[in-house]
Tab-separated table of C-alpha atoms in Angstrom:
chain	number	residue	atom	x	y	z
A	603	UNK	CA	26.896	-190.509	-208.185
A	604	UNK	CA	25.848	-192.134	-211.445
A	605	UNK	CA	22.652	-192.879	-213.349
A	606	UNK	CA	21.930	-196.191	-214.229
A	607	UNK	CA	20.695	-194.646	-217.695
A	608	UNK	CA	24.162	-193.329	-218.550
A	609	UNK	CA	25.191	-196.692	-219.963
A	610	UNK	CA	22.588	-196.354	-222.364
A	611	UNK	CA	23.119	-193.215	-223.705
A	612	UNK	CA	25.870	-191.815	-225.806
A	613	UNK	CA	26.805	-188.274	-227.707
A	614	UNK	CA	23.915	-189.523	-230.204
A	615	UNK	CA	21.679	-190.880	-228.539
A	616	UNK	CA	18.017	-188.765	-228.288
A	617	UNK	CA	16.346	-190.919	-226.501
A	618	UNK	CA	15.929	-194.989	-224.635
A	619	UNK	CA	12.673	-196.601	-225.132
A	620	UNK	CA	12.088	-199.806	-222.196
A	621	UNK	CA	9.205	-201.685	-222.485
A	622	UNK	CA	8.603	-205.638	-221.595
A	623	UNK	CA	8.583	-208.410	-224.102
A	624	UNK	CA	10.902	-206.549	-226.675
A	625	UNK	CA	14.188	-205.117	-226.542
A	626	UNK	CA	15.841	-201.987	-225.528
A	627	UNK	CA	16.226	-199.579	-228.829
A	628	UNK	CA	17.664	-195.980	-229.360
A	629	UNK	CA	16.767	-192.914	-231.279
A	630	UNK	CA	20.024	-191.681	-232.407
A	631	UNK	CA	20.571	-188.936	-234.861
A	632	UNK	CA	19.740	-185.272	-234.769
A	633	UNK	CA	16.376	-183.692	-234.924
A	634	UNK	CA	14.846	-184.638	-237.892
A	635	UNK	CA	17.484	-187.135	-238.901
A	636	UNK	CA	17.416	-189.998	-236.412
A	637	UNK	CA	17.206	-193.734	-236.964
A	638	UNK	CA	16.404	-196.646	-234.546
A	639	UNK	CA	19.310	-198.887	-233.145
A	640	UNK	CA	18.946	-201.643	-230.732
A	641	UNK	CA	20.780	-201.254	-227.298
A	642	UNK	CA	19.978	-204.663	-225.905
A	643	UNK	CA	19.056	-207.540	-228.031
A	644	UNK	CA	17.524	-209.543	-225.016
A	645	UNK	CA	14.242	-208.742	-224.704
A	646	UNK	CA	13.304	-206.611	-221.367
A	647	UNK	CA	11.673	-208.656	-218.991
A	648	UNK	CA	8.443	-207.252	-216.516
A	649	UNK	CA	10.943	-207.995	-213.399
A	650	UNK	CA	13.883	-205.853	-215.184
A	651	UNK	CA	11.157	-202.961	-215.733
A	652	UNK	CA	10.034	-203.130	-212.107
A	653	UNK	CA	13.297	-202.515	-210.664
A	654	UNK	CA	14.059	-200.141	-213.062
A	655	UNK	CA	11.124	-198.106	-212.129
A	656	UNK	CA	12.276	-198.200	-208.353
A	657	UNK	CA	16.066	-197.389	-209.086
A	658	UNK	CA	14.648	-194.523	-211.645
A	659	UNK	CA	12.602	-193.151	-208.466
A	660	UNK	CA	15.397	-193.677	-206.105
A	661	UNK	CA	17.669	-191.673	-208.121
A	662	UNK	CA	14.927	-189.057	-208.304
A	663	UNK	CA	14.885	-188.650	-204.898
A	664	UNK	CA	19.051	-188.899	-203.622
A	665	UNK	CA	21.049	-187.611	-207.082
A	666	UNK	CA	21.446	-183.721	-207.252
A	667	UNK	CA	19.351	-181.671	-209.419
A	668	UNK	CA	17.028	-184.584	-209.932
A	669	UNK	CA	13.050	-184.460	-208.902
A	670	UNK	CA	9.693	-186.124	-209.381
A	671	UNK	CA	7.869	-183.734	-211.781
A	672	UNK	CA	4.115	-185.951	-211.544
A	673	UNK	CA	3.672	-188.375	-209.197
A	674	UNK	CA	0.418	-190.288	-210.269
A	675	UNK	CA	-0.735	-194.142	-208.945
A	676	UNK	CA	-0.123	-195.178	-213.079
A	677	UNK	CA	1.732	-192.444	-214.746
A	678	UNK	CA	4.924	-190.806	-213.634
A	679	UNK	CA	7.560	-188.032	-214.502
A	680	UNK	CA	11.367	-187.414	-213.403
A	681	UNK	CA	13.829	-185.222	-213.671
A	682	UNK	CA	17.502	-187.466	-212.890
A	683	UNK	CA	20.344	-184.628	-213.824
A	684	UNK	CA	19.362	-183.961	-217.676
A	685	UNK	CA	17.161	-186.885	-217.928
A	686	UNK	CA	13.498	-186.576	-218.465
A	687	UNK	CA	12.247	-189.561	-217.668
A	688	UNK	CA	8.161	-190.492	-218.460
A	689	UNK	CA	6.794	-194.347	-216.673
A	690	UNK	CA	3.325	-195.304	-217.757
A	691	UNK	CA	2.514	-198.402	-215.835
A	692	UNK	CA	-1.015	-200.603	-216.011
A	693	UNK	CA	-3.673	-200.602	-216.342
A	694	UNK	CA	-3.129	-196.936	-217.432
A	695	UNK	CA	-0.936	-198.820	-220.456
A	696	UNK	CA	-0.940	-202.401	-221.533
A	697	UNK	CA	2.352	-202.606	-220.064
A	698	UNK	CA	5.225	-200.615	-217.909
A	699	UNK	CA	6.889	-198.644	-220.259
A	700	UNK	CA	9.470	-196.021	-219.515
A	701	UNK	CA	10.590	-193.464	-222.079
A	702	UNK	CA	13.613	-191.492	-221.318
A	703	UNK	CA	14.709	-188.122	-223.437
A	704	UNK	CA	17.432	-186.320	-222.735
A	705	UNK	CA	19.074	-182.655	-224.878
A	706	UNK	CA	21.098	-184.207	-227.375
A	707	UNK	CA	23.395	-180.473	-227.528
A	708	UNK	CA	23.361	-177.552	-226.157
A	709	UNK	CA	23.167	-175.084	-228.712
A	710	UNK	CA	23.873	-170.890	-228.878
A	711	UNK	CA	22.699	-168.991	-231.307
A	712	UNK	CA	26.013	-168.551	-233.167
A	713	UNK	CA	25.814	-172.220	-234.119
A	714	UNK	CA	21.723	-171.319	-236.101
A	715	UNK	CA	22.134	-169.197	-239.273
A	716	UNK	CA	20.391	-166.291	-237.958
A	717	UNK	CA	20.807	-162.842	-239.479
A	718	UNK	CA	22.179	-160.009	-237.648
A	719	UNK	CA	18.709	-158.600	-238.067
A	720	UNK	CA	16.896	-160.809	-236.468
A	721	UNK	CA	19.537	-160.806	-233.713
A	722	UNK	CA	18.644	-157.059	-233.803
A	723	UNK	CA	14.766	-157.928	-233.876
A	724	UNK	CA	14.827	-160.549	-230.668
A	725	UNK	CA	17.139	-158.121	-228.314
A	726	UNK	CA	15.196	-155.074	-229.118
A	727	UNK	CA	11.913	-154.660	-230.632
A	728	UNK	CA	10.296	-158.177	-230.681
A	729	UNK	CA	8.402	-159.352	-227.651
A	730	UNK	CA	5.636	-161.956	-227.984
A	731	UNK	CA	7.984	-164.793	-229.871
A	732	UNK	CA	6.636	-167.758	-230.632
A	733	UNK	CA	8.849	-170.813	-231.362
A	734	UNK	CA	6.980	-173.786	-233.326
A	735	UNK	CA	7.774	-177.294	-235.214
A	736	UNK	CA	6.761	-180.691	-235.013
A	737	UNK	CA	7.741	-182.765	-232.393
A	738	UNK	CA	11.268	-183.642	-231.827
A	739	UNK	CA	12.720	-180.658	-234.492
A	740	UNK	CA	14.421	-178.832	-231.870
A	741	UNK	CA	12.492	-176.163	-230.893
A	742	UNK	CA	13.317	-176.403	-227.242
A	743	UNK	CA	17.258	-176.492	-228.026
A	744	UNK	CA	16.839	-173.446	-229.652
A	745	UNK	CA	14.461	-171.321	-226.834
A	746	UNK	CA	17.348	-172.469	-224.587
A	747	UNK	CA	19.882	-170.664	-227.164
A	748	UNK	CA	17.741	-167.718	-227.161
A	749	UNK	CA	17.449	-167.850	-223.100
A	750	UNK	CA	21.098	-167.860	-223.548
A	751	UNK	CA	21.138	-164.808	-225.596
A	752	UNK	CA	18.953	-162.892	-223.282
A	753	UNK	CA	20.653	-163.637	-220.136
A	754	UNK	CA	24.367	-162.525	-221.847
A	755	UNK	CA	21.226	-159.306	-222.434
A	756	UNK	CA	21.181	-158.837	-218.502
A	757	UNK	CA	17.667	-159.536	-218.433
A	758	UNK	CA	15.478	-161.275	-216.135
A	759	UNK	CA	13.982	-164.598	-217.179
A	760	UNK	CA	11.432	-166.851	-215.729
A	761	UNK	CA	10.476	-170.267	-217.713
A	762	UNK	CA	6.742	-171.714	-217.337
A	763	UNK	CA	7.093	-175.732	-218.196
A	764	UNK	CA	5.181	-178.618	-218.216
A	765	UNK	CA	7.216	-180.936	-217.403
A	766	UNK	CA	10.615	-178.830	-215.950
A	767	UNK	CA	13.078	-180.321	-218.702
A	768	UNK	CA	14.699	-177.081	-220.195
A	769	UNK	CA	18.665	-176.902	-219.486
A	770	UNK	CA	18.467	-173.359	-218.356
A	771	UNK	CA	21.717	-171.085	-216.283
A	772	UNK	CA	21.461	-170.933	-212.730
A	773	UNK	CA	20.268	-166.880	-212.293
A	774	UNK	CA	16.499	-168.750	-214.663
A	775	UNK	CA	14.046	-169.660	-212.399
A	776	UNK	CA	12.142	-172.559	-213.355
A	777	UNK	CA	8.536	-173.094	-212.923
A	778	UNK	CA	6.152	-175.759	-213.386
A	779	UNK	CA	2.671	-175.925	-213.892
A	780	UNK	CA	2.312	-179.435	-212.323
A	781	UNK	CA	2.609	-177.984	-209.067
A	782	UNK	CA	0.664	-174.706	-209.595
A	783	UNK	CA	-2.466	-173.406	-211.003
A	784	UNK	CA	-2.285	-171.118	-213.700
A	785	UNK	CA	-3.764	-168.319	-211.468
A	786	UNK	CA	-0.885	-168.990	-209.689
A	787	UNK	CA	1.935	-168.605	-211.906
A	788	UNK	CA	-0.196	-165.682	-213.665
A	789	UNK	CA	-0.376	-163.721	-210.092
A	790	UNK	CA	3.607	-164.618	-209.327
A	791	UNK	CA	4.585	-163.212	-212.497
A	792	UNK	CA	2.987	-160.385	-212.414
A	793	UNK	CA	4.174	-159.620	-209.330
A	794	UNK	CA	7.896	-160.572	-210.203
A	795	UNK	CA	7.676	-158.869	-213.309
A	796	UNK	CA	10.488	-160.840	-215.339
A	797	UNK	CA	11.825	-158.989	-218.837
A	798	UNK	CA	11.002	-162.517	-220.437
A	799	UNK	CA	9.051	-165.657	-219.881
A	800	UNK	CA	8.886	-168.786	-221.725
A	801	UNK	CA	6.038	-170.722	-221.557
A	802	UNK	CA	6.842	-174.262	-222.927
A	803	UNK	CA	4.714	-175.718	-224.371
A	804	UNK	CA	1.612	-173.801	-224.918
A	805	UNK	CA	-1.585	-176.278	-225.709
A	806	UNK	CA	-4.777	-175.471	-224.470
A	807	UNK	CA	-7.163	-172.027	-224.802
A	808	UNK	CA	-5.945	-171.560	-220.837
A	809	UNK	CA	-2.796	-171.450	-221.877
A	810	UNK	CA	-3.500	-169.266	-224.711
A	811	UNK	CA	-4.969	-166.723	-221.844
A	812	UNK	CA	-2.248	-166.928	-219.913
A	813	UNK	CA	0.420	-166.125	-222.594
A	814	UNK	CA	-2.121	-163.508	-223.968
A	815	UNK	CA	-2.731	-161.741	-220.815
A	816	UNK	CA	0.946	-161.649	-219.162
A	817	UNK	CA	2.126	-160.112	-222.630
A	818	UNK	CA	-0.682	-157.405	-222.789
A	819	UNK	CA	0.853	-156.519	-219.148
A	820	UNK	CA	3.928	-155.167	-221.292
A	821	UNK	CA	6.256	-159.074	-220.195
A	822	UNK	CA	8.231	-160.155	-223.005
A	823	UNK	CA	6.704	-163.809	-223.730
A	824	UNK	CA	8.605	-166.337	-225.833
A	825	UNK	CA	5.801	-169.478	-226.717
A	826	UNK	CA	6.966	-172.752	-227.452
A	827	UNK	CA	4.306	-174.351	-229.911
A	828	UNK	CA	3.792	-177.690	-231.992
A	829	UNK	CA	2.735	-177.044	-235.161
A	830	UNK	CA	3.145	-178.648	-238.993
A	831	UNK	CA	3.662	-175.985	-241.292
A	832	UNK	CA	4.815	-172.388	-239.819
A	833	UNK	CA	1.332	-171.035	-240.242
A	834	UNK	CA	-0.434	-173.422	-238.756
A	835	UNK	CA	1.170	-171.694	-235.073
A	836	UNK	CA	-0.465	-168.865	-235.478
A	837	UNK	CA	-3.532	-170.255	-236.677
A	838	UNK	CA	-3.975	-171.726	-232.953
A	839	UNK	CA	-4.593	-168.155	-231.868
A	840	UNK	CA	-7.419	-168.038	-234.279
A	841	UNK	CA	-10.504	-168.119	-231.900
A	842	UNK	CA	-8.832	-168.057	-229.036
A	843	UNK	CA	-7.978	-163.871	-228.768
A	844	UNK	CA	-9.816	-161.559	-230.621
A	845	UNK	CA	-7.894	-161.165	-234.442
A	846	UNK	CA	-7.126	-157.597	-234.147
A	847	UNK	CA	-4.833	-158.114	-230.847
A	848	UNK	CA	-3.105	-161.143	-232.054
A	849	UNK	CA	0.139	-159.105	-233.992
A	850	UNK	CA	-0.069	-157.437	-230.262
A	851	UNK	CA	0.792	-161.209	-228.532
A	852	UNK	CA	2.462	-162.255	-231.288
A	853	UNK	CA	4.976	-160.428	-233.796
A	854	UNK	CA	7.318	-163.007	-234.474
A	855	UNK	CA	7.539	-166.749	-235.401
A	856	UNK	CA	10.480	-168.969	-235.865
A	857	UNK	CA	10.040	-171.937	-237.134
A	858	UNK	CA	11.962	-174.933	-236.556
A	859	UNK	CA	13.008	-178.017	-238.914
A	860	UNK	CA	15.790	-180.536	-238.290
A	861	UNK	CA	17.353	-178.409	-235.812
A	862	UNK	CA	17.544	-175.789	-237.914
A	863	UNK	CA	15.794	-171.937	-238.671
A	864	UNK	CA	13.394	-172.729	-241.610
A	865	UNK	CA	11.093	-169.761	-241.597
A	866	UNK	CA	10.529	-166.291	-239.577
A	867	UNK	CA	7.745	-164.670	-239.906
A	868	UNK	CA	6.765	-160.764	-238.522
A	869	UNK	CA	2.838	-160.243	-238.154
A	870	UNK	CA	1.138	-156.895	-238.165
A	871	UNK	CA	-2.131	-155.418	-238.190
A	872	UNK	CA	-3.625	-152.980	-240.855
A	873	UNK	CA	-6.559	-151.402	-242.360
A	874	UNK	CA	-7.091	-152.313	-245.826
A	875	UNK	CA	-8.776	-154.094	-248.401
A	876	UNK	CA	-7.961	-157.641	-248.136
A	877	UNK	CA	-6.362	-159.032	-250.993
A	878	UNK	CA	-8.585	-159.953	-254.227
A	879	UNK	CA	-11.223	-157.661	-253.173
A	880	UNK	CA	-11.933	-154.575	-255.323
A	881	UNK	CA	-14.341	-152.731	-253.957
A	882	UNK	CA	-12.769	-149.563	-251.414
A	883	UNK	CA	-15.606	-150.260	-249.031
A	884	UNK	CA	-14.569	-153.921	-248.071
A	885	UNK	CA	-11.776	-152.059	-246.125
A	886	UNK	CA	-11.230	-153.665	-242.787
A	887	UNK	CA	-8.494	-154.823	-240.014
A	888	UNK	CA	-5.886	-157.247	-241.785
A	889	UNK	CA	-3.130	-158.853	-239.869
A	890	UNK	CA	-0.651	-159.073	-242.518
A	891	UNK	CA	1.740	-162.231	-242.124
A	892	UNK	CA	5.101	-161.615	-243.881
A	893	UNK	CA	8.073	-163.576	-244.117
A	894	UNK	CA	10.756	-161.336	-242.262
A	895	UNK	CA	13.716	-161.683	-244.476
A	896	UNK	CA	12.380	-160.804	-248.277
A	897	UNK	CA	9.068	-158.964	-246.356
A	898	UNK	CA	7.112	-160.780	-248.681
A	899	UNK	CA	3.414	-161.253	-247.650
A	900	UNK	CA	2.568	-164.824	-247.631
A	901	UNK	CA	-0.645	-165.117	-245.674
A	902	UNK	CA	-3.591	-162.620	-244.502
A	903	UNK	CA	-5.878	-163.044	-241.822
A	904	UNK	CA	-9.234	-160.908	-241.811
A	905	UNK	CA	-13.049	-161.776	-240.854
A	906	UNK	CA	-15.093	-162.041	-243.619
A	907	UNK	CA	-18.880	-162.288	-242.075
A	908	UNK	CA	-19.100	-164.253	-239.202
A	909	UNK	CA	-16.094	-166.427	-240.758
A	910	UNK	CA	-12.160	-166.094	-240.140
A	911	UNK	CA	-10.641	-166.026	-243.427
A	912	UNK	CA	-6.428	-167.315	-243.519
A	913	UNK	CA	-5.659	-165.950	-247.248
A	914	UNK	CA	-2.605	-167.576	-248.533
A	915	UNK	CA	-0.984	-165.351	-251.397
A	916	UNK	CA	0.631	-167.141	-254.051
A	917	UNK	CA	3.510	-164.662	-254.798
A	918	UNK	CA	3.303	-161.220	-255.107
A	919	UNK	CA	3.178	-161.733	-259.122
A	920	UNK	CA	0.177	-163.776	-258.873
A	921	UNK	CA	-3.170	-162.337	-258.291
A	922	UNK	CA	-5.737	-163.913	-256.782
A	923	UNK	CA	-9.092	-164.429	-259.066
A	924	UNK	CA	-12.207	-164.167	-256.956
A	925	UNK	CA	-15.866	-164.965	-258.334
A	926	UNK	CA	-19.323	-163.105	-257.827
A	927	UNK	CA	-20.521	-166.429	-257.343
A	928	UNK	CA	-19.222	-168.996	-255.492
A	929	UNK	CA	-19.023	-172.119	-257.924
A	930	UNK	CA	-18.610	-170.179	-260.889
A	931	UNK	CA	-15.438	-167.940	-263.060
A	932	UNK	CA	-16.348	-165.449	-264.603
A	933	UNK	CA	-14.922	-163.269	-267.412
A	934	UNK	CA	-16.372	-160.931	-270.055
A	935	UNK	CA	-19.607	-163.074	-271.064
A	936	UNK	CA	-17.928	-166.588	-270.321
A	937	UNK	CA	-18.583	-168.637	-267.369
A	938	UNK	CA	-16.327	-171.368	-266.665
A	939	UNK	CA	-18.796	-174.400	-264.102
A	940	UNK	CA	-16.060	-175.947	-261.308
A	941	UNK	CA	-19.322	-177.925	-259.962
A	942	UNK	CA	-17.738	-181.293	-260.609
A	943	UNK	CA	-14.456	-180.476	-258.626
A	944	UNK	CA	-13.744	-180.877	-255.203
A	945	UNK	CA	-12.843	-178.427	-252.607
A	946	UNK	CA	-10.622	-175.115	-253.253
A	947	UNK	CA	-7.517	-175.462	-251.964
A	948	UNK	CA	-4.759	-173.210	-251.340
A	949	UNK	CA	-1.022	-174.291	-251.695
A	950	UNK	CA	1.564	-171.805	-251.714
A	951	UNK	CA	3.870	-171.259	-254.785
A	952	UNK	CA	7.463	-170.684	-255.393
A	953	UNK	CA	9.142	-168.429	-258.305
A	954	UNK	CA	13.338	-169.215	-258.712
A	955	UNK	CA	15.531	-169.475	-261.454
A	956	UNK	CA	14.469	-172.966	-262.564
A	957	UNK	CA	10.675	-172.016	-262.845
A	958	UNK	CA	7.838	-172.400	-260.262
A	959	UNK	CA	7.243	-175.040	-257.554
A	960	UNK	CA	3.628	-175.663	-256.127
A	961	UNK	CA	3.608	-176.987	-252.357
A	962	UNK	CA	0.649	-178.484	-251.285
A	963	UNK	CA	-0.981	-180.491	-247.883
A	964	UNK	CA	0.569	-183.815	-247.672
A	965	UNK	CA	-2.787	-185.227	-247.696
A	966	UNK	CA	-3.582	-183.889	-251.299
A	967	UNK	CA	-2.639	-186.641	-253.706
A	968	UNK	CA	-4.161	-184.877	-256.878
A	969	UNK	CA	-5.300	-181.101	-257.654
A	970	UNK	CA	-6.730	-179.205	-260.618
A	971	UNK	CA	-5.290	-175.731	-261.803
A	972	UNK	CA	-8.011	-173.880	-263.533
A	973	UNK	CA	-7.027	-170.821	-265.237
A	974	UNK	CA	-9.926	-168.130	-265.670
A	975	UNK	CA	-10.079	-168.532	-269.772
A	976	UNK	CA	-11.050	-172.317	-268.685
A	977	UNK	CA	-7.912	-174.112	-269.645
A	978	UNK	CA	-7.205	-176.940	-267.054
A	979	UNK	CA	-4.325	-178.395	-265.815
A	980	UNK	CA	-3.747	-181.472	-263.283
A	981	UNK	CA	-1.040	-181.789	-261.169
A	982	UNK	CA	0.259	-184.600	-258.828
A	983	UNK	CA	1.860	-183.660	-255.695
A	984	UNK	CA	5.197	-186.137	-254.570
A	985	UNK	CA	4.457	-188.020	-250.713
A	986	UNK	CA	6.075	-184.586	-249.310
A	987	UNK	CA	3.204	-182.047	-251.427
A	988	UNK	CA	5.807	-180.520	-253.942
A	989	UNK	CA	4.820	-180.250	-257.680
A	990	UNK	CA	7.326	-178.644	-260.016
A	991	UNK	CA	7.229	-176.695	-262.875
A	992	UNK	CA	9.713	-175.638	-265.670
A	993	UNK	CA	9.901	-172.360	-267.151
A	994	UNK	CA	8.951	-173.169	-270.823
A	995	UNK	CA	5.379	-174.459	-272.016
A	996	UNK	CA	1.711	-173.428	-272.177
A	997	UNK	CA	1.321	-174.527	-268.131
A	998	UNK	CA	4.210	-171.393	-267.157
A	999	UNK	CA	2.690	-169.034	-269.832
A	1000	UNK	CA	-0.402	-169.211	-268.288
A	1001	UNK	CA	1.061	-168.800	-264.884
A	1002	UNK	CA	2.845	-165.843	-265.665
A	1003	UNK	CA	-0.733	-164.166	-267.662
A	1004	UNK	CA	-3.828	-165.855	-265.760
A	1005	UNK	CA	-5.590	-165.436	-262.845
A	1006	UNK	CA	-6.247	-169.275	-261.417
A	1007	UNK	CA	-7.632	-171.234	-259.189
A	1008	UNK	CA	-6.718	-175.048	-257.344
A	1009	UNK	CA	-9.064	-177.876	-256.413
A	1010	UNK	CA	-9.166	-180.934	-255.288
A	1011	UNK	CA	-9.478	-183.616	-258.286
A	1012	UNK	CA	-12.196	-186.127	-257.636
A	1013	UNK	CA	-12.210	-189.365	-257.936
A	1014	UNK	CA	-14.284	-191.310	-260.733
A	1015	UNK	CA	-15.937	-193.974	-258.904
């Protein structure tokens, strides 16, 4: 038996958007690269929605592999076949609206550009993975290649979703926290005692506890976690679990873009003095965040008072100037005043052949280098944060000799 929703959907389409009083339209692409298309000109009508809705529910409850995930007066969620279908109705939204999502392809790991050690990494030595992006990137088509990759392993998965949407083989047993308390799926897991579980997608501090607490019982946990930039993952942990045990939930994050690998990072936890601190006695637990190909060491994470310090480091050949005062450089007898500037900021930077790229937040239109002999420079980041820089001219000299600093630039009212 067929789905009423198959008409709507080809080998490009993401997703079907219905709502009353305009029409039908598409997302078709790939992750990252889609672009709206109209599958009905006619606007939808509220009559067409209703019986949608009821044919949607029928098919729920008759078609094979097909469920109702939430079953609320004004908000509903189905599983027909590979179809995840979401129905807001009134007064819950101004209208009915139904949103239907589906996995555009199915995806194995040969098909990412993943290096033979990282294979090495996932199958034998890395077990608290975390798997982050914005929405819609892909990160759930690729924790299904990695399921994939541990199940060829032998081992014994379990999958902890929210809704049940992830296109998993027949030996993964799905479960769903709609229908379960945490306690619940905590107690049957430990109990079960899978080799992996993935926990898709992890949002709130109980969620946190759950994925910190059923990897500290020695289960392999694979997270699946929104986030911007790839650091901004792990900064969700911040606050949540004490610092020093977070390389022991977490070791590894992939980060996803466009359906594609765009980062891995490895995390681990050291004694030492953080970086841009002299003095031997400022010595404490770092967790060191490097990227895991060039083992690099882009970020560090140490408490600094009753504070949580996340240190970017702007390339190994760039040190990082720090003050005795706050507001204030200093150098031999010269003292350089940053009180008109706004906030200190800290984008990473890029060395390649063709010179050095600054990337900043998107929300930073306009940022001042200052250089620790007081030269200044301004810089104005493109809508996507990227500034760059050749290799010739006083700005890359002083790169290459100075000690700097970045702030905001403020606007002259």
């Amino acid at each position: 038996m067929n789905s009423v929703l198959d008409s709507y959907f080809d080998e490009t389409t993401m997703s079907v958007h219905f709502k009353p009083g305009v029409p039908v339209f598409q997302k078709k692409g790939l992750p990252g690269q889609w672009e709206k298309a109209v599958a009905a000109k006619k606007n939808l009508s509220v009559a067409a929605a209703e019986e949608l809705v009821q044919k949607l529910l029928t098919e729920a409850e008759q078609l094979p592999d097909s469920f109702i995930e939430i079953d609320k007066r004004f908000s509903k969620v189905l599983q027909v076949g590979h179809y995840r279908i979401v129905i807001v109705l009134p007064p819950l939204s101004d209208t009915i609206e139904i949103t239907v999502a589906r996995p555009l392809k199915k995806l194995g790991m040969s098909d990412y550009r993943i290096s033979e050690r990282l294979i090495t990494r996932l199958k034998h030595s890395s077990e608290g993975v975390l798997i982050a992006g914005r929405p819609g990137q892909g990160k759930s088509t690729f924790a299904q290649a990695l399921i994939e990759l541990y199940a060829e392993e032998q081992k014994i998965i379990k999958t902890v979703e929210a809704p049940r949407d992830l296109q998993v083989p027949d030996d993964v047993t799905q479960y769903s926290l709609f229908h379960s308390t945490l306690t619940e799926i905590h107690d049957i897991l430990l109990l079960s005692r899978p080799d992996y579980t993935f926990f898709d997608e992890v949002r709130n501090r109980e969620d946190f506890e759950l994925f910190k607490d059923l990897r500290l019982t020695g289960i392999g946990m694979v997270g699946v976690i929104h986030g911007a930039k790839p650091i901004d993952a792990i900064q969700r942990f911040v606050g949540k679990i004490e610092l020093g045990m977070i390389p022991e939930v977490v070791d590894t994050l992939i980060f996803i873009e466009a359906g594609k690998i765009y980062k891995v990072y490895e995390l681990a936890l050291t004694v030492k003095v953080p970086h841009g601190m002299q003095e031997q006695d400022l010595a404490r637990p770092v967790v060191v965040i490097r990227d895991f190909e060039t083992q690099e060491t882009e970020y560090e994470i140490y408490t600094f008072g009753s504070e949580t310090v996340v240190l970017p480091l702007l390339g190994n050949s760039q040190k990082t100037f720090r003050s005795s005062e706050p507001r204030s450089f200093k150098r031999a007898s010269r003292s350089v005043d940053v009180s008109s500037y706004g906030a200190e900021i800290f984008p990473r930077m890029f060395r390649d052949k063709k010179g050095v790229r600054f990337l900043f937040d998107t929300d930073v239109s306009d940022a001042i280098l200052l250089f620790e002999d007081g030269h200044t420079f301004s810089l104005s980041p493109n809508r996507r944060g990227y500034v760059k820089i050749g290799k010739q001219g006083k700005l890359p000299d002083l790169l290459r000799k100075q000690s700097f600093r970045v702030f905001r630039a403020v606007e002259v009212e």
